[in-house]
Structure formats: C-alpha cells, structure tokens
C-alpha cells in the first residue's frame, strides 16, 4: 500500500534572508512576554533610579559627586542600551550562518529550511505568536519564550500570502 501525505488545506511559502530589523522586532516581541526580560528591565530601572537618587542626595548635602557612583550609573545605562543591540547581533549571526531560508507553513505547522538543514515545528511547539510591522514571530509557550521563529512578511511568495499566513496562525495558535 502506498503512503499518501495528508492533504493540507492552507499552505503559505516564504523565502527570505533575515535582517537586523527582523531580529530587532522579533526580540522586542519576545521581551514583552519573557518573564526573565521583564525582571531584568525592572531590576535595571530600580538600580538606575536608586543610584541617581543617591547621586542627587550627595550633591544636595554638599558632598560632591562620587566617581564610583557615577561610573555605576553609566554602567547600568550602558547595559540597558547595549544589551539589546548585542542580543540582536548574536541572534542574527546564529540565524543567518546558513544563508537564506525557505519556509512552509500549513495546517501541520511550520518547516524552515536553509543550507544547514531543516527544522519542523508543529503548532504545539510554537503555540503563540506576535505580529510586528514586518514580521510574524512564533514563540514557545514557556515563561521565557526560549524558542522563537521569525517569519518576515516580505518573504511571502504569493499575493495575499501575508493575510493567508495571519489567518493560518490565528486558526492554530494564539496571538499575543
């Protein structure tokens, strides 16, 4: 007896090379749902506010600026600014090391293929998604959204592909 693949109702194909902007949007979307990212933002903000308040109080008391305190404030601010840029750079480097991607999304899930191989995700592995201006970002359900798949809208090969992909995602997984 011959093996027959199950019929797939809706199917969307994408071809793309990930860009820095794609990764920036994806990591921002991930940060909104990641508990670890929320904690880090809160801790960084609290430390920066406390350090700045300490500096203001020192100046108000006439003790003058504290070099170590000022250095600490600059370090916390630099961490807040540079960390996202470095993360984008590292994720992009990992995601593009095997070149461009071809992706197929259908009722079974999403399969991403590049020169390094193929990765198939069923809808339970990527159980939620975020839509940004230029991408769909598929995220795992764990509290830190440790797995993400970026699908740039510009990669849709057919007219109406973006709307079809959005409808497919809405049918199988939840939007955040």
XYZ file of C-alpha atoms in Angstrom, residues 84-168:
85
model
C 19.578 44.690 23.198
C 21.981 45.669 20.403
C 24.357 42.851 21.285
C 21.494 40.356 21.511
C 20.243 41.335 18.046
C 23.744 40.925 16.665
C 24.232 37.491 18.241
C 20.803 36.132 17.271
C 21.221 37.405 13.700
C 24.644 35.786 13.454
C 23.194 32.439 14.560
C 20.111 32.715 12.374
C 21.940 33.653 9.163
C 25.022 31.443 9.311
C 23.425 29.026 6.818
C 22.107 31.661 4.418
C 18.582 32.372 3.274
C 15.512 30.470 4.401
C 12.596 28.805 2.704
C 9.610 28.306 4.968
C 6.421 26.371 4.508
C 3.509 26.984 6.876
C 0.469 24.736 6.671
C -2.095 23.063 8.894
C 0.574 20.756 10.362
C 2.960 23.538 11.429
C 5.975 25.419 10.110
C 9.058 23.997 8.406
C 12.087 26.251 7.959
C 14.803 25.063 5.579
C 18.205 26.556 4.826
C 21.629 25.310 3.718
C 22.239 23.932 7.223
C 19.171 21.695 7.301
C 15.512 21.785 8.138
C 13.539 22.459 11.301
C 9.892 21.439 11.573
C 7.682 22.851 14.313
C 4.191 21.624 14.958
C 1.678 24.077 16.360
C 2.192 22.902 19.949
C 5.922 23.722 19.786
C 5.190 27.277 18.643
C 1.922 27.849 20.448
C 1.721 31.648 20.288
C 2.793 34.456 18.022
C 3.283 38.184 17.862
C 2.838 40.316 14.779
C 5.193 43.231 14.279
C 5.236 45.733 11.444
C 7.429 43.493 9.260
C 7.327 40.025 10.812
C 5.397 37.260 12.458
C 7.279 35.951 15.491
C 6.415 32.428 16.606
C 7.153 31.802 20.291
C 7.244 28.796 22.548
C 4.795 28.649 25.449
C 7.371 28.595 28.249
C 7.529 31.628 30.545
C 10.706 32.969 28.930
C 9.700 32.246 25.310
C 13.027 30.475 24.904
C 12.334 29.409 21.303
C 11.418 31.830 18.572
C 10.965 31.629 14.819
C 10.947 34.803 12.743
C 8.848 34.934 9.574
C 9.394 38.188 7.633
C 6.279 39.329 5.798
C 8.321 40.342 2.760
C 9.145 36.657 2.234
C 5.611 35.730 1.149
C 5.891 34.325 -2.372
C 2.290 34.871 -3.409
C -0.028 37.847 -3.411
C -2.174 37.691 -0.295
C 0.378 35.426 1.407
C 0.678 37.663 4.475
C -3.072 37.646 5.076
C -3.228 33.890 4.482
C -0.371 33.318 6.932
C -2.049 35.520 9.560
C -5.293 33.549 9.173
C -3.390 30.257 9.434
